[in-house]
Amino acid sequence: MPIPLIERYRDRLPLEPGDPIVTLCEGSTPLIEAPVISERVGARVLLKLEGANPSGSFKDRGMTVAVSRAAGAGAEAVICASTGNTAASAAAYAARAGLRGVVIVPEGKIAIGKLAQALMHGARVIALRGNFDQALEIVRALADRHPVELVNSVNQYRIEGQKTAAFEVAEELGEAPDALAIPVGNAGNVTAWWRGFGELSRAPMLYGFQAEGAAPLVRGVPVPEPETVASAIRIGNPARWEEAMAAFTSSRGRVEAVSDGQILDAYRLLASREGVFCEPASAASVAGILAHGLAAPPDHPPPETVVCVLTGHGLKDPDTALGKAPAVIGCEAELEAVERAAFAG
Ligand SMILES: *Cc1c(COP(=O)(O)O)cnc(C)c1O
């Protein structure tokens, strides 16, 4: 049986002794070799499959800690703004804890699998006629007015839970990798990984990647109308802006943009050549190293081992997958016809 993340790293997490452990057995996700991508970039590339978490994204690492603490503190409900995965995860852990869940999502802008999850787990789902950044502003104000726990990545416990991914990678490799490639939206996850490595003896260079149409950290100014196929990182004004930029700088890494075309190419490459189906936002990490290479400062050796964080599962967003996939082949129930359809051409 896998060990719940809170049990595995209890001594490094800020829970109170009386807090219940609200868990779905998250964490301990696979770290696998990526031979095709390794060959293309000329370094050993590994993929951290965060889509293998119970609700299908890394958000579960933070949510188990945030919801355990919220339950321990007597909260009645949890609330969040979300591009989708935070909503799915918050709804699942709220259900598990017997708390009410309220999630606010940008109307028409979240992947269908994530919406199904939030609804199935019994959360109240509110579709805002606005974008993620407006939703976050509103839930922050609501959390000041009501006895509810805000479980966006502005929540410290979320970051604490998410830092455990760095511990897992370092344990498995024997030390931290030379570089970590990660998609960046609200910038909570890169902040969390950096904090995790900071508690260890060695830290990697951080390569953060944003989608071109939602790249405030790359441009240095907020993006009022962020747009990208990678809905999980469609964020124009990251909540953890300063911390993320400080992490890129002190790691001697960088933050760069990748186009939707590059994201979708990496998304298809991962699925068709590495056997890994992640969501488009996750593929930004691989798109980034393919597009920008593995640059290092002049006085720094180029990285030999790179971990790409694949943040969420491909099944979350079947519309994007099917929109780009070849057509299904219809066929009569007849041996020769099936034979032709299967093997001809
Ligand atoms: C939340 C999320 C991200 C972005 O993480 P931030 O902490 O917002 O930077 C990337 N990919 C997926 C699949 C996500 O769910």
PDB file of C-alpha atoms in Angstrom, residues 60-191:
ATOM      1  CA  ASP A  60      -3.478  16.738  -4.360  1.00  0.00           C
ATOM      2  CA  ARG A  61      -0.107  17.083  -2.617  1.00  0.00           C
ATOM      3  CA  GLY A  62      -1.065  20.497  -1.357  1.00  0.00           C
ATOM      4  CA  MET A  63      -4.719  19.714  -0.842  1.00  0.00           C
ATOM      5  CA  THR A  64      -4.153  16.825   1.589  1.00  0.00           C
ATOM      6  CA  VAL A  65      -2.208  19.191   3.860  1.00  0.00           C
ATOM      7  CA  ALA A  66      -4.469  22.231   3.400  1.00  0.00           C
ATOM      8  CA  VAL A  67      -7.697  20.295   3.972  1.00  0.00           C
ATOM      9  CA  SER A  68      -6.274  18.342   6.929  1.00  0.00           C
ATOM     10  CA  ARG A  69      -5.323  21.634   8.573  1.00  0.00           C
ATOM     11  CA  ALA A  70      -8.672  23.221   7.657  1.00  0.00           C
ATOM     12  CA  ALA A  71     -10.531  20.284   9.216  1.00  0.00           C
ATOM     13  CA  GLY A  72      -8.319  20.449  12.304  1.00  0.00           C
ATOM     14  CA  ALA A  73      -9.006  24.164  12.627  1.00  0.00           C
ATOM     15  CA  GLY A  74     -12.763  23.592  12.443  1.00  0.00           C
ATOM     16  CA  ALA A  75     -13.470  25.081   8.995  1.00  0.00           C
ATOM     17  CA  GLU A  76     -16.903  24.226   7.580  1.00  0.00           C
ATOM     18  CA  ALA A  77     -16.099  24.679   3.948  1.00  0.00           C
ATOM     19  CA  VAL A  78     -13.222  25.078   1.550  1.00  0.00           C
ATOM     20  CA  ILE A  79     -13.280  27.537  -1.317  1.00  0.00           C
ATOM     21  CA  CYS A  80     -11.036  28.202  -4.296  1.00  0.00           C
ATOM     22  CA  ALA A  81     -10.717  29.901  -7.647  1.00  0.00           C
ATOM     23  CA  SER A  82      -9.453  27.507 -10.239  1.00  0.00           C
ATOM     24  CA  THR A  83      -8.450  26.894 -13.819  1.00  0.00           C
ATOM     25  CA  GLY A  84      -9.751  23.355 -13.121  1.00  0.00           C
ATOM     26  CA  ASN A  85      -7.381  21.097 -11.260  1.00  0.00           C
ATOM     27  CA  THR A  86      -7.503  22.954  -7.959  1.00  0.00           C
ATOM     28  CA  ALA A  87     -11.305  22.692  -8.166  1.00  0.00           C
ATOM     29  CA  ALA A  88     -11.189  18.938  -8.847  1.00  0.00           C
ATOM     30  CA  SER A  89      -8.732  18.345  -6.024  1.00  0.00           C
ATOM     31  CA  ALA A  90     -10.424  20.642  -3.494  1.00  0.00           C
ATOM     32  CA  ALA A  91     -13.778  19.005  -4.243  1.00  0.00           C
ATOM     33  CA  ALA A  92     -12.341  15.513  -3.735  1.00  0.00           C
ATOM     34  CA  TYR A  93     -10.614  16.296  -0.434  1.00  0.00           C
ATOM     35  CA  ALA A  94     -13.609  18.279   0.836  1.00  0.00           C
ATOM     36  CA  ALA A  95     -15.813  15.265   0.105  1.00  0.00           C
ATOM     37  CA  ARG A  96     -13.354  13.021   1.912  1.00  0.00           C
ATOM     38  CA  ALA A  97     -13.296  15.335   4.947  1.00  0.00           C
ATOM     39  CA  GLY A  98     -17.056  15.874   5.039  1.00  0.00           C
ATOM     40  CA  LEU A  99     -16.650  19.599   4.340  1.00  0.00           C
ATOM     41  CA  ARG A 100     -18.557  21.688   1.857  1.00  0.00           C
ATOM     42  CA  GLY A 101     -16.653  22.633  -1.280  1.00  0.00           C
ATOM     43  CA  VAL A 102     -17.179  25.793  -3.319  1.00  0.00           C
ATOM     44  CA  VAL A 103     -15.203  26.312  -6.489  1.00  0.00           C
ATOM     45  CA  ILE A 104     -15.180  29.295  -8.823  1.00  0.00           C
ATOM     46  CA  VAL A 105     -14.026  28.707 -12.366  1.00  0.00           C
ATOM     47  CA  PRO A 106     -13.837  30.914 -15.458  1.00  0.00           C
ATOM     48  CA  GLU A 107     -16.984  30.156 -17.472  1.00  0.00           C
ATOM     49  CA  GLY A 108     -16.421  27.913 -20.471  1.00  0.00           C
ATOM     50  CA  LYS A 109     -12.677  27.865 -19.857  1.00  0.00           C
ATOM     51  CA  ILE A 110     -12.033  24.693 -17.927  1.00  0.00           C
ATOM     52  CA  ALA A 111     -11.341  21.248 -19.295  1.00  0.00           C
ATOM     53  CA  ILE A 112     -14.379  18.976 -19.236  1.00  0.00           C
ATOM     54  CA  GLY A 113     -12.841  16.204 -17.104  1.00  0.00           C
ATOM     55  CA  LYS A 114     -12.054  18.654 -14.319  1.00  0.00           C
ATOM     56  CA  LEU A 115     -15.575  20.007 -14.351  1.00  0.00           C
ATOM     57  CA  ALA A 116     -16.978  16.460 -14.138  1.00  0.00           C
ATOM     58  CA  GLN A 117     -14.748  15.768 -11.145  1.00  0.00           C
ATOM     59  CA  ALA A 118     -15.759  18.876  -9.197  1.00  0.00           C
ATOM     60  CA  LEU A 119     -19.446  18.184  -9.813  1.00  0.00           C
ATOM     61  CA  MET A 120     -19.233  14.476  -8.981  1.00  0.00           C
ATOM     62  CA  HIS A 121     -17.491  15.230  -5.691  1.00  0.00           C
ATOM     63  CA  GLY A 122     -20.422  17.426  -4.749  1.00  0.00           C
ATOM     64  CA  ALA A 123     -18.794  20.837  -4.811  1.00  0.00           C
ATOM     65  CA  ARG A 124     -20.845  23.882  -5.651  1.00  0.00           C
ATOM     66  CA  VAL A 125     -19.404  24.971  -8.981  1.00  0.00           C
ATOM     67  CA  ILE A 126     -19.743  28.622  -9.905  1.00  0.00           C
ATOM     68  CA  ALA A 127     -18.897  29.655 -13.462  1.00  0.00           C
ATOM     69  CA  LEU A 128     -17.625  33.213 -13.381  1.00  0.00           C
ATOM     70  CA  ARG A 129     -18.076  35.493 -16.353  1.00  0.00           C
ATOM     71  CA  GLY A 130     -14.489  36.562 -16.042  1.00  0.00           C
ATOM     72  CA  ASN A 131     -11.011  35.097 -15.976  1.00  0.00           C
ATOM     73  CA  PHE A 132      -9.012  33.216 -13.324  1.00  0.00           C
ATOM     74  CA  ASP A 133      -7.336  36.342 -11.986  1.00  0.00           C
ATOM     75  CA  GLN A 134     -10.719  37.955 -11.281  1.00  0.00           C
ATOM     76  CA  ALA A 135     -11.961  34.736  -9.671  1.00  0.00           C
ATOM     77  CA  LEU A 136      -8.964  34.675  -7.337  1.00  0.00           C
ATOM     78  CA  GLU A 137      -9.526  38.271  -6.298  1.00  0.00           C
ATOM     79  CA  ILE A 138     -13.151  37.485  -5.438  1.00  0.00           C
ATOM     80  CA  VAL A 139     -12.465  34.309  -3.415  1.00  0.00           C
ATOM     81  CA  ARG A 140      -9.799  36.136  -1.433  1.00  0.00           C
ATOM     82  CA  ALA A 141     -12.392  38.723  -0.427  1.00  0.00           C
ATOM     83  CA  LEU A 142     -14.983  36.010   0.370  1.00  0.00           C
ATOM     84  CA  ALA A 143     -12.552  34.137   2.600  1.00  0.00           C
ATOM     85  CA  ASP A 144     -12.143  37.315   4.665  1.00  0.00           C
ATOM     86  CA  ARG A 145     -15.891  37.491   5.205  1.00  0.00           C
ATOM     87  CA  HIS A 146     -16.802  33.837   5.908  1.00  0.00           C
ATOM     88  CA  PRO A 147     -15.492  30.949   8.075  1.00  0.00           C
ATOM     89  CA  VAL A 148     -14.139  29.120   5.062  1.00  0.00           C
ATOM     90  CA  GLU A 149     -10.634  27.970   4.202  1.00  0.00           C
ATOM     91  CA  LEU A 150      -9.152  29.388   1.010  1.00  0.00           C
ATOM     92  CA  VAL A 151      -7.264  26.540  -0.665  1.00  0.00           C
ATOM     93  CA  ASN A 152      -5.637  28.315  -3.588  1.00  0.00           C
ATOM     94  CA  SER A 153      -1.868  28.243  -3.741  1.00  0.00           C
ATOM     95  CA  VAL A 154      -1.836  31.467  -1.698  1.00  0.00           C
ATOM     96  CA  ASN A 155      -2.516  28.939   1.110  1.00  0.00           C
ATOM     97  CA  GLN A 156       0.804  28.148   2.877  1.00  0.00           C
ATOM     98  CA  TYR A 157      -0.204  24.536   3.532  1.00  0.00           C
ATOM     99  CA  ARG A 158      -0.639  23.920  -0.164  1.00  0.00           C
ATOM    100  CA  ILE A 159       2.942  24.989  -0.819  1.00  0.00           C
ATOM    101  CA  GLU A 160       4.191  22.888   2.080  1.00  0.00           C
ATOM    102  CA  GLY A 161       2.466  19.786   0.725  1.00  0.00           C
ATOM    103  CA  GLN A 162       3.637  20.392  -2.821  1.00  0.00           C
ATOM    104  CA  LYS A 163       7.285  20.738  -1.767  1.00  0.00           C
ATOM    105  CA  THR A 164       7.312  16.983  -1.073  1.00  0.00           C
ATOM    106  CA  ALA A 165       7.656  16.284  -4.801  1.00  0.00           C
ATOM    107  CA  ALA A 166      11.232  17.604  -4.537  1.00  0.00           C
ATOM    108  CA  PHE A 167      11.937  15.214  -1.648  1.00  0.00           C
ATOM    109  CA  GLU A 168      10.698  12.259  -3.667  1.00  0.00           C
ATOM    110  CA  VAL A 169      12.837  13.083  -6.697  1.00  0.00           C
ATOM    111  CA  ALA A 170      15.964  13.644  -4.610  1.00  0.00           C
ATOM    112  CA  GLU A 171      15.396  10.402  -2.714  1.00  0.00           C
ATOM    113  CA  GLU A 172      14.939   8.438  -5.890  1.00  0.00           C
ATOM    114  CA  LEU A 173      17.921   9.894  -7.767  1.00  0.00           C
ATOM    115  CA  GLY A 174      20.137   9.942  -4.676  1.00  0.00           C
ATOM    116  CA  GLU A 175      20.388  13.744  -4.984  1.00  0.00           C
ATOM    117  CA  ALA A 176      18.562  16.617  -6.679  1.00  0.00           C
ATOM    118  CA  PRO A 177      18.762  16.628 -10.507  1.00  0.00           C
ATOM    119  CA  ASP A 178      20.882  19.250 -12.308  1.00  0.00           C
ATOM    120  CA  ALA A 179      17.779  20.965 -13.671  1.00  0.00           C
ATOM    121  CA  LEU A 180      14.025  20.919 -13.182  1.00  0.00           C
ATOM    122  CA  ALA A 181      11.666  21.917 -16.020  1.00  0.00           C
ATOM    123  CA  ILE A 182       8.203  22.972 -14.899  1.00  0.00           C
ATOM    124  CA  PRO A 183       5.121  24.711 -16.321  1.00  0.00           C
ATOM    125  CA  VAL A 184       4.275  27.965 -14.548  1.00  0.00           C
ATOM    126  CA  GLY A 185       0.791  29.388 -14.064  1.00  0.00           C
ATOM    127  CA  ASN A 186       0.048  30.931 -10.699  1.00  0.00           C
ATOM    128  CA  ALA A 187       3.659  30.040  -9.771  1.00  0.00           C
ATOM    129  CA  GLY A 188       2.749  28.131  -6.613  1.00  0.00           C
ATOM    130  CA  ASN A 189       4.246  24.877  -7.774  1.00  0.00           C
ATOM    131  CA  VAL A 190       7.638  26.234  -8.786  1.00  0.00           C
ATOM    132  CA  THR A 191       7.732  28.037  -5.427  1.00  0.00           C
TER     133      THR A 191
END
